[in-house]
Tab-separated table of N, CA and C in Angstrom:
chain	number	residue	atom	x	y	z
A	1032	UNK	N	185.876	158.381	41.643
A	1032	UNK	CA	187.002	158.905	40.909
A	1032	UNK	C	186.592	159.081	39.452
A	1033	UNK	N	186.977	160.194	38.891
A	1033	UNK	CA	186.742	160.430	37.472
A	1033	UNK	C	187.671	159.549	36.656
A	1034	UNK	N	187.537	159.643	35.371
A	1034	UNK	CA	188.375	158.864	34.486
A	1034	UNK	C	189.810	159.390	34.491
A	1035	UNK	N	190.760	158.493	34.372
A	1035	UNK	CA	192.159	158.882	34.304
A	1035	UNK	C	192.466	159.601	32.994
A	1036	UNK	N	191.573	159.510	32.032
A	1036	UNK	CA	191.781	160.214	30.767
A	1036	UNK	C	191.601	161.719	30.915
A	1037	UNK	N	191.100	162.167	32.066
A	1037	UNK	CA	190.932	163.610	32.296
A	1037	UNK	C	192.207	164.261	32.805
A	1038	UNK	N	193.261	163.496	33.024
A	1038	UNK	CA	194.529	164.058	33.480
A	1038	UNK	C	195.142	164.845	32.333
A	1039	UNK	N	195.451	166.111	32.620
A	1039	UNK	CA	196.011	166.987	31.592
A	1039	UNK	C	196.893	168.045	32.248
A	1040	UNK	N	197.784	168.631	31.461
A	1040	UNK	CA	198.656	169.705	31.926
A	1040	UNK	C	198.524	170.881	30.979
A	1041	UNK	N	198.194	172.049	31.533
A	1041	UNK	CA	198.096	173.276	30.749
A	1041	UNK	C	199.389	174.047	30.948
A	1042	UNK	N	200.201	174.110	29.909
A	1042	UNK	CA	201.510	174.758	29.993
A	1042	UNK	C	201.398	176.266	30.205
A	1043	UNK	N	200.384	176.882	29.628
A	1043	UNK	CA	200.236	178.345	29.739
A	1043	UNK	C	199.976	178.782	31.172
A	1044	UNK	N	199.150	178.024	31.883
A	1044	UNK	CA	198.826	178.387	33.263
A	1044	UNK	C	199.587	177.536	34.274
A	1045	UNK	N	200.414	176.595	33.794
A	1045	UNK	CA	201.163	175.671	34.654
A	1045	UNK	C	200.231	174.950	35.614
A	1046	UNK	N	199.125	174.432	35.079
A	1046	UNK	CA	198.110	173.776	35.890
A	1046	UNK	C	197.993	172.309	35.495
A	1047	UNK	N	198.014	171.449	36.505
A	1047	UNK	CA	197.812	170.024	36.303
A	1047	UNK	C	196.380	169.698	36.691
A	1048	UNK	N	195.647	169.090	35.783
A	1048	UNK	CA	194.261	168.701	36.039
A	1048	UNK	C	194.234	167.215	36.369
A	1049	UNK	N	193.735	166.911	37.569
A	1049	UNK	CA	193.637	165.533	38.034
A	1049	UNK	C	192.191	165.203	38.369
A	1050	UNK	N	191.797	163.950	38.211
A	1050	UNK	CA	190.436	163.578	38.615
A	1050	UNK	C	190.326	163.585	40.138
A	1051	UNK	N	189.148	163.904	40.631
A	1051	UNK	CA	188.909	163.899	42.074
A	1051	UNK	C	188.780	162.465	42.563
A	1052	UNK	N	189.310	162.206	43.732
A	1052	UNK	CA	189.230	160.877	44.331
A	1052	UNK	C	188.765	161.035	45.777
A	1053	UNK	N	187.824	160.198	46.171
A	1053	UNK	CA	187.288	160.226	47.528
A	1053	UNK	C	187.979	159.149	48.355
A	1054	UNK	N	188.533	159.549	49.474
A	1054	UNK	CA	189.230	158.620	50.354
A	1054	UNK	C	188.368	158.310	51.565
A	1055	UNK	N	188.277	157.028	51.883
A	1055	UNK	CA	187.607	156.621	53.114
A	1055	UNK	C	188.433	155.514	53.757
A	1056	UNK	N	187.900	154.881	54.750
A	1056	UNK	CA	188.639	153.862	55.485
A	1056	UNK	C	189.037	152.651	54.665
A	1057	UNK	N	188.348	152.388	53.575
A	1057	UNK	CA	188.624	151.207	52.755
A	1057	UNK	C	189.460	151.511	51.517
A	1058	UNK	N	189.846	152.740	51.323
A	1058	UNK	CA	190.517	153.147	50.082
A	1058	UNK	C	191.783	152.352	49.815
A	1059	UNK	N	192.616	152.188	50.838
A	1059	UNK	CA	193.886	151.496	50.626
A	1059	UNK	C	193.670	150.048	50.180
A	1060	UNK	N	192.752	149.354	50.824
A	1060	UNK	CA	192.469	147.958	50.483
A	1060	UNK	C	191.894	147.862	49.071
A	1061	UNK	N	190.955	148.750	48.752
A	1061	UNK	CA	190.336	148.740	47.421
A	1061	UNK	C	191.382	149.034	46.346
A	1062	UNK	N	192.237	150.050	46.583
A	1062	UNK	CA	193.280	150.377	45.606
A	1062	UNK	C	194.221	149.199	45.385
A	1063	UNK	N	194.664	148.587	46.466
A	1063	UNK	CA	195.570	147.440	46.332
A	1063	UNK	C	194.927	146.310	45.530
A	1064	UNK	N	193.680	146.017	45.835
A	1064	UNK	CA	192.987	144.939	45.123
A	1064	UNK	C	192.771	145.279	43.655
A	1065	UNK	N	192.402	146.526	43.358
A	1065	UNK	CA	192.202	146.918	41.961
A	1065	UNK	C	193.500	146.894	41.171
A	1066	UNK	N	194.589	147.349	41.784
A	1066	UNK	CA	195.885	147.318	41.101
A	1066	UNK	C	196.313	145.880	40.859
A	1067	UNK	N	196.118	145.022	41.844
A	1067	UNK	CA	196.471	143.608	41.668
A	1067	UNK	C	195.619	142.963	40.581
A	1068	UNK	N	194.329	143.257	40.588
A	1068	UNK	CA	193.443	142.693	39.566
A	1068	UNK	C	193.831	143.211	38.180
A	1069	UNK	N	194.089	144.516	38.093
A	1069	UNK	CA	194.446	145.099	36.795
A	1069	UNK	C	195.721	144.467	36.246
A	1070	UNK	N	196.705	144.262	37.113
A	1070	UNK	CA	197.968	143.703	36.632
A	1070	UNK	C	197.836	142.234	36.233
A	1071	UNK	N	196.885	141.520	36.831
A	1071	UNK	CA	196.740	140.114	36.482
A	1071	UNK	C	195.782	139.891	35.312
A	1072	UNK	N	194.822	140.803	35.122
A	1072	UNK	CA	193.795	140.568	34.104
A	1072	UNK	C	193.927	141.447	32.865
A	1073	UNK	N	194.553	142.597	32.995
A	1073	UNK	CA	194.592	143.539	31.874
A	1073	UNK	C	195.607	143.110	30.826
A	1074	UNK	N	195.216	143.265	29.585
A	1074	UNK	CA	196.146	142.964	28.500
A	1074	UNK	C	196.734	144.246	27.914
A	1075	UNK	N	196.142	145.391	28.256
A	1075	UNK	CA	196.608	146.671	27.753
A	1075	UNK	C	197.368	147.439	28.816
A	1076	UNK	N	197.427	148.755	28.671
A	1076	UNK	CA	198.155	149.580	29.650
A	1076	UNK	C	197.479	149.532	31.025
A	1077	UNK	N	198.286	149.593	32.057
A	1077	UNK	CA	197.804	149.534	33.436
A	1077	UNK	C	197.510	150.953	33.924
A	1078	UNK	N	196.333	151.459	33.595
A	1078	UNK	CA	195.973	152.854	33.842
A	1078	UNK	C	195.884	153.152	35.332
A	1079	UNK	N	195.195	152.335	36.094
A	1079	UNK	CA	195.055	152.593	37.528
A	1079	UNK	C	196.406	152.498	38.236
A	1080	UNK	N	197.213	151.549	37.842
A	1080	UNK	CA	198.543	151.411	38.433
A	1080	UNK	C	199.376	152.653	38.168
A	1081	UNK	N	199.314	153.149	36.941
A	1081	UNK	CA	200.080	154.356	36.591
A	1081	UNK	C	199.531	155.556	37.346
A	1082	UNK	N	198.215	155.624	37.533
A	1082	UNK	CA	197.602	156.718	38.293
A	1082	UNK	C	198.084	156.695	39.747
A	1083	UNK	N	198.144	155.508	40.350
A	1083	UNK	CA	198.630	155.432	41.732
A	1083	UNK	C	200.104	155.814	41.819
A	1084	UNK	N	200.893	155.474	40.800
A	1084	UNK	CA	202.295	155.894	40.766
A	1084	UNK	C	202.394	157.416	40.679
A	1085	UNK	N	201.552	158.012	39.843
A	1085	UNK	CA	201.542	159.470	39.695
A	1085	UNK	C	201.159	160.148	41.006
A	1086	UNK	N	200.101	159.659	41.647
A	1086	UNK	CA	199.679	160.247	42.924
A	1086	UNK	C	200.751	160.059	43.992
A	1087	UNK	N	201.443	158.935	43.974
A	1087	UNK	CA	202.542	158.713	44.914
A	1087	UNK	C	203.648	159.738	44.697
A	1088	UNK	N	203.929	160.061	43.437
A	1088	UNK	CA	204.948	161.057	43.141
A	1088	UNK	C	204.505	162.462	43.543
A	1089	UNK	N	203.218	162.744	43.474
A	1089	UNK	CA	202.704	164.069	43.816
A	1089	UNK	C	202.635	164.260	45.327
A	1090	UNK	N	202.184	163.240	46.052
A	1090	UNK	CA	202.025	163.345	47.502
A	1090	UNK	C	203.312	162.896	48.167
A	1091	UNK	N	204.138	163.872	48.549
A	1091	UNK	CA	205.410	163.552	49.185
A	1091	UNK	C	205.503	164.057	50.622
A	1092	UNK	N	204.870	165.177	50.920
A	1092	UNK	CA	204.982	165.779	52.246
A	1092	UNK	C	203.599	166.004	52.837
A	1093	UNK	N	203.583	166.412	54.099
A	1093	UNK	CA	202.321	166.701	54.777
A	1093	UNK	C	201.637	167.942	54.207
A	1094	UNK	N	202.361	168.757	53.460
A	1094	UNK	CA	201.796	169.969	52.856
A	1094	UNK	C	200.980	169.622	51.613
A	1095	UNK	N	201.317	168.527	50.949
A	1095	UNK	CA	200.678	168.173	49.684
A	1095	UNK	C	199.205	167.811	49.841
A	1096	UNK	N	198.863	167.067	50.879
A	1096	UNK	CA	197.478	166.620	51.056
A	1096	UNK	C	196.515	167.784	51.264
A	1097	UNK	N	196.825	168.761	52.160
A	1097	UNK	CA	195.904	169.902	52.284
A	1097	UNK	C	195.750	170.698	50.991
A	1098	UNK	N	196.821	170.812	50.213
A	1098	UNK	CA	196.715	171.518	48.928
A	1098	UNK	C	195.805	170.772	47.963
A	1099	UNK	N	195.968	169.460	47.886
A	1099	UNK	CA	195.115	168.667	47.005
A	1099	UNK	C	193.664	168.683	47.484
A	1100	UNK	N	193.484	168.723	48.781
A	1100	UNK	CA	192.124	168.813	49.328
A	1100	UNK	C	191.514	170.179	48.995
A	1101	UNK	N	192.314	171.224	49.124
A	1101	UNK	CA	191.847	172.591	48.821
A	1101	UNK	C	191.423	172.719	47.359
A	1102	UNK	N	192.160	172.080	46.468
A	1102	UNK	CA	191.868	172.171	45.035
A	1102	UNK	C	190.832	171.153	44.581
A	1103	UNK	N	190.314	170.334	45.488
A	1103	UNK	CA	189.249	169.399	45.156
A	1103	UNK	C	189.702	168.112	44.511
A	1104	UNK	N	190.991	167.796	44.591
A	1104	UNK	CA	191.496	166.557	44.003
A	1104	UNK	C	191.295	165.401	44.972
A	1105	UNK	N	191.570	165.632	46.242
A	1105	UNK	CA	191.406	164.601	47.266
A	1105	UNK	C	190.255	165.010	48.172
A	1106	UNK	N	189.239	164.181	48.223
A	1106	UNK	CA	188.101	164.401	49.104
A	1106	UNK	C	188.248	163.421	50.259
A	1107	UNK	N	188.635	163.935	51.411
A	1107	UNK	CA	188.960	163.089	52.553
A	1107	UNK	C	187.732	162.874	53.420
A	1108	UNK	N	187.254	161.646	53.468
A	1108	UNK	CA	186.136	161.290	54.341
A	1108	UNK	C	186.620	160.459	55.523
A	1109	UNK	N	187.925	160.476	55.744
A	1109	UNK	CA	188.492	159.769	56.882
A	1109	UNK	C	188.723	160.765	58.003
A	1110	UNK	N	188.617	160.325	59.200
A	1110	UNK	CA	188.888	161.178	60.340
A	1110	UNK	C	190.297	160.859	60.834
A	1111	UNK	N	191.259	161.069	59.939
A	1111	UNK	CA	192.651	160.746	60.236
A	1111	UNK	C	193.532	161.962	60.004
A	1112	UNK	N	194.762	161.829	60.480
A	1112	UNK	CA	195.733	162.900	60.282
A	1112	UNK	C	196.136	162.982	58.810
A	1113	UNK	N	196.782	164.097	58.467
A	1113	UNK	CA	197.197	164.341	57.087
A	1113	UNK	C	198.153	163.259	56.588
A	1114	UNK	N	199.115	162.858	57.418
A	1114	UNK	CA	200.077	161.852	56.965
A	1114	UNK	C	199.419	160.495	56.746
A	1115	UNK	N	198.311	160.218	57.414
A	1115	UNK	CA	197.591	158.961	57.203
A	1115	UNK	C	196.759	158.999	55.925
A	1116	UNK	N	196.405	160.198	55.468
A	1116	UNK	CA	195.690	160.330	54.199
A	1116	UNK	C	196.632	160.009	53.045
A	1117	UNK	N	197.896	160.365	53.174
A	1117	UNK	CA	198.886	160.098	52.129
A	1117	UNK	C	199.308	158.633	52.104
A	1118	UNK	N	199.063	157.918	53.178
A	1118	UNK	CA	199.515	156.525	53.304
A	1118	UNK	C	199.036	155.605	52.185
A	1119	UNK	N	197.751	155.642	51.789
A	1119	UNK	CA	197.344	154.722	50.708
A	1119	UNK	C	198.144	154.907	49.431
A	1120	UNK	N	198.501	156.143	49.112
A	1120	UNK	CA	199.257	156.392	47.879
A	1120	UNK	C	200.719	156.010	48.052
A	1121	UNK	N	201.302	156.392	49.172
A	1121	UNK	CA	202.724	156.132	49.371
A	1121	UNK	C	203.027	154.663	49.594
A	1122	UNK	N	202.069	153.898	50.103
A	1122	UNK	CA	202.274	152.465	50.269
A	1122	UNK	C	202.130	151.715	48.946
A	1123	UNK	N	201.588	152.360	47.941
A	1123	UNK	CA	201.417	151.725	46.634
A	1123	UNK	C	202.633	151.942	45.744
A	1124	UNK	N	203.737	152.380	46.316
A	1124	UNK	CA	204.896	152.769	45.515
A	1124	UNK	C	205.596	151.603	44.837
A	1125	UNK	N	205.302	150.390	45.236
A	1125	UNK	CA	205.932	149.225	44.623
A	1125	UNK	C	204.921	148.521	43.728
A	1126	UNK	N	204.840	148.938	42.470
A	1126	UNK	CA	203.856	148.306	41.592
A	1126	UNK	C	204.239	146.874	41.261
A	1127	UNK	N	203.232	146.119	40.870
A	1127	UNK	CA	203.445	144.721	40.519
A	1127	UNK	C	204.363	144.622	39.303
A	1128	UNK	N	204.140	145.464	38.330
A	1128	UNK	CA	204.999	145.531	37.161
A	1128	UNK	C	205.020	146.972	36.671
A	1129	UNK	N	206.071	147.326	35.934
A	1129	UNK	CA	206.187	148.699	35.449
A	1129	UNK	C	205.069	148.975	34.447
A	1130	UNK	N	204.421	150.092	34.636
A	1130	UNK	CA	203.275	150.402	33.787
A	1130	UNK	C	203.577	151.585	32.883
A	1131	UNK	N	203.191	151.472	31.654
A	1131	UNK	CA	203.318	152.548	30.674
A	1131	UNK	C	201.928	152.845	30.130
A	1132	UNK	N	201.509	154.088	30.288
A	1132	UNK	CA	200.240	154.543	29.738
A	1132	UNK	C	200.565	155.774	28.892
A	1133	UNK	N	200.495	155.668	27.571
A	1133	UNK	CA	200.951	156.748	26.702
A	1133	UNK	C	200.346	158.123	27.018
A	1134	UNK	N	199.051	158.186	27.302
A	1134	UNK	CA	198.448	159.498	27.555
A	1134	UNK	C	198.972	160.113	28.843
A	1135	UNK	N	199.073	159.331	29.906
A	1135	UNK	CA	199.597	159.860	31.175
A	1135	UNK	C	201.088	160.150	31.077
A	1136	UNK	N	201.822	159.306	30.396
A	1136	UNK	CA	203.253	159.528	30.239
A	1136	UNK	C	203.525	160.810	29.460
A	1137	UNK	N	202.680	161.117	28.487
A	1137	UNK	CA	202.821	162.357	27.721
A	1137	UNK	C	202.599	163.569	28.633
A	1138	UNK	N	201.591	163.515	29.491
A	1138	UNK	CA	201.311	164.611	30.426
A	1138	UNK	C	202.478	164.786	31.392
A	1139	UNK	N	203.001	163.689	31.919
A	1139	UNK	CA	204.129	163.752	32.851
A	1139	UNK	C	205.356	164.320	32.164
A	1140	UNK	N	205.584	163.915	30.926
A	1140	UNK	CA	206.722	164.433	30.160
A	1140	UNK	C	206.586	165.940	29.926
A	1141	UNK	N	205.382	166.401	29.597
A	1141	UNK	CA	205.140	167.841	29.409
A	1141	UNK	C	205.406	168.615	30.691
A	1142	UNK	N	204.929	168.082	31.827
A	1142	UNK	CA	205.160	168.744	33.117
A	1142	UNK	C	206.648	168.816	33.428
A	1143	UNK	N	207.357	167.715	33.236
A	1143	UNK	CA	208.790	167.696	33.524
A	1143	UNK	C	209.557	168.653	32.616
A	1144	UNK	N	209.186	168.711	31.356
A	1144	UNK	CA	209.837	169.624	30.422
A	1144	UNK	C	209.606	171.078	30.850
A	1145	UNK	N	208.385	171.389	31.270
A	1145	UNK	CA	208.067	172.735	31.740
A	1145	UNK	C	208.869	173.060	33.007
A	1146	UNK	N	208.867	172.127	33.953
A	1146	UNK	CA	209.555	172.339	35.221
A	1146	UNK	C	211.059	172.493	35.015
A	1147	UNK	N	211.660	171.596	34.228
A	1147	UNK	CA	213.103	171.639	34.000
A	1147	UNK	C	213.529	172.843	33.173
A	1148	UNK	N	212.612	173.460	32.446
A	1148	UNK	CA	212.934	174.614	31.619
A	1148	UNK	C	212.914	175.946	32.361
A	1149	UNK	N	212.483	175.960	33.588
A	1149	UNK	CA	212.415	177.203	34.365
A	1149	UNK	C	213.817	177.589	34.827
A	1150	UNK	N	214.126	178.899	34.806
A	1150	UNK	CA	215.457	179.379	35.155
A	1150	UNK	C	215.827	179.059	36.598
A	1151	UNK	N	214.867	179.156	37.503
A	1151	UNK	CA	215.153	178.886	38.908
A	1151	UNK	C	215.590	177.436	39.091
A	1152	UNK	N	214.949	176.532	38.387
A	1152	UNK	CA	215.294	175.119	38.485
A	1152	UNK	C	216.643	174.848	37.822
A	1153	UNK	N	216.876	175.475	36.673
A	1153	UNK	CA	218.169	175.301	36.000
A	1153	UNK	C	219.307	175.796	36.884
A	1154	UNK	N	219.102	176.938	37.552
A	1154	UNK	CA	220.123	177.487	38.439
A	1154	UNK	C	220.361	176.563	39.622
A	1155	UNK	N	219.299	176.049	40.191
A	1155	UNK	CA	219.416	175.142	41.335
A	1155	UNK	C	220.146	173.861	40.928
A	1156	UNK	N	219.833	173.324	39.745
A	1156	UNK	CA	220.505	172.112	39.275
A	1156	UNK	C	221.988	172.382	39.005
A	1157	UNK	N	222.305	173.557	38.438
A	1157	UNK	CA	223.690	173.921	38.191
A	1157	UNK	C	224.456	174.023	39.505
A	1158	UNK	N	223.858	174.702	40.483
A	1158	UNK	CA	224.512	174.865	41.784
A	1158	UNK	C	224.753	173.505	42.442
A	1159	UNK	N	223.773	172.638	42.392
A	1159	UNK	CA	223.900	171.317	43.008
A	1159	UNK	C	224.961	170.482	42.292
A	1160	UNK	N	225.006	170.596	40.969
A	1160	UNK	CA	225.905	169.754	40.187
A	1160	UNK	C	227.354	170.237	40.244
A	1161	UNK	N	227.568	171.562	40.138
A	1161	UNK	CA	228.927	172.061	39.981
A	1161	UNK	C	229.484	172.820	41.181
A	1162	UNK	N	228.633	173.418	41.984
A	1162	UNK	CA	229.139	174.300	43.026
A	1162	UNK	C	229.048	173.686	44.422
A	1163	UNK	N	227.951	173.053	44.756
A	1163	UNK	CA	227.732	172.606	46.121
A	1163	UNK	C	228.444	171.311	46.485
A	1164	UNK	N	228.861	170.566	45.510
A	1164	UNK	CA	229.624	169.362	45.784
A	1164	UNK	C	230.994	169.783	46.324
A	1165	UNK	N	231.496	169.192	47.410
A	1165	UNK	CA	232.746	169.647	48.025
A	1165	UNK	C	233.944	169.645	47.074
A	1166	UNK	N	234.142	168.560	46.337
A	1166	UNK	CA	235.288	168.517	45.428
A	1166	UNK	C	235.105	169.463	44.253
A	1167	UNK	N	233.911	169.544	43.746
A	1167	UNK	CA	233.658	170.446	42.631
A	1167	UNK	C	233.785	171.890	43.087
A	1168	UNK	N	233.370	172.158	44.316
A	1168	UNK	CA	233.501	173.499	44.874
A	1168	UNK	C	234.984	173.850	45.010
A	1169	UNK	N	235.762	172.911	45.520
A	1169	UNK	CA	237.202	173.122	45.665
A	1169	UNK	C	237.849	173.373	44.305
A	1170	UNK	N	237.493	172.586	43.314
A	1170	UNK	CA	238.031	172.750	41.970
A	1170	UNK	C	237.639	174.105	41.388
A	1171	UNK	N	236.386	174.495	41.581
A	1171	UNK	CA	235.906	175.777	41.077
A	1171	UNK	C	236.660	176.934	41.735
A	1172	UNK	N	236.830	176.889	43.050
A	1172	UNK	CA	237.548	177.961	43.760
A	1172	UNK	C	239.016	178.000	43.355
A	1173	UNK	N	239.631	176.830	43.185
A	1173	UNK	CA	241.027	176.775	42.770
A	1173	UNK	C	241.191	177.356	41.374
A	1174	UNK	N	240.325	176.969	40.459
A	1174	UNK	CA	240.402	177.478	39.082
A	1174	UNK	C	240.190	178.987	39.053
A	1175	UNK	N	239.233	179.464	39.835
A	1175	UNK	CA	238.953	180.903	39.884
A	1175	UNK	C	240.143	181.656	40.476
A	1176	UNK	N	240.707	181.139	41.548
A	1176	UNK	CA	241.866	181.833	42.157
A	1176	UNK	C	243.082	181.787	41.231
A	1177	UNK	N	243.277	180.691	40.513
A	1177	UNK	CA	244.379	180.619	39.538
A	1177	UNK	C	244.180	181.621	38.407
A	1178	UNK	N	242.952	181.790	37.977
A	1178	UNK	CA	242.641	182.767	36.933
A	1178	UNK	C	242.906	184.183	37.428
A	1179	UNK	N	242.531	184.473	38.674
A	1179	UNK	CA	242.759	185.797	39.261
A	1179	UNK	C	244.242	186.045	39.421
A	1180	UNK	N	244.983	185.049	39.915
A	1180	UNK	CA	246.421	185.195	40.081
A	1180	UNK	C	247.126	185.379	38.743
A	1181	UNK	N	246.682	184.657	37.734
A	1181	UNK	CA	247.261	184.808	36.398
A	1181	UNK	C	247.011	186.205	35.854
A	1182	UNK	N	245.841	186.718	36.098
A	1182	UNK	CA	245.502	188.063	35.629
A	1182	UNK	C	246.336	189.112	36.342
A	1183	UNK	N	246.571	188.934	37.635
A	1183	UNK	CA	247.380	189.894	38.398
A	1183	UNK	C	248.819	189.803	37.983
């Protein structure tokens, strides 16, 4: 695995740069032991723990692993199914303690700001918040029909 300091987000191309990681049969055990050691011995930011949290957030579905493999982020040396490749990351979702790493947190914040600023996402959030909720939908339709009736 490359250094976690190579994690970056390019806003112009909407590209997230992640270090490559090689997965084999021992990856889950090694990751767990390193995270446990880091949390017990480190006096500074828990970089590996935060990296595993980030990868857990990125790998959510069976589609994510082939994409990461295609882009050279995950090098799979296991002869397992796609969902088993995601297992080491998804099982690490309960960190020993909350980790803050300023450089990674800045990259995550930039990505979230970019994502939340897109019109498609804003529209989807608006629809979910105000229109798709049953009571809010009822209120919206009632207000609209009252406005139409008042106009007529």
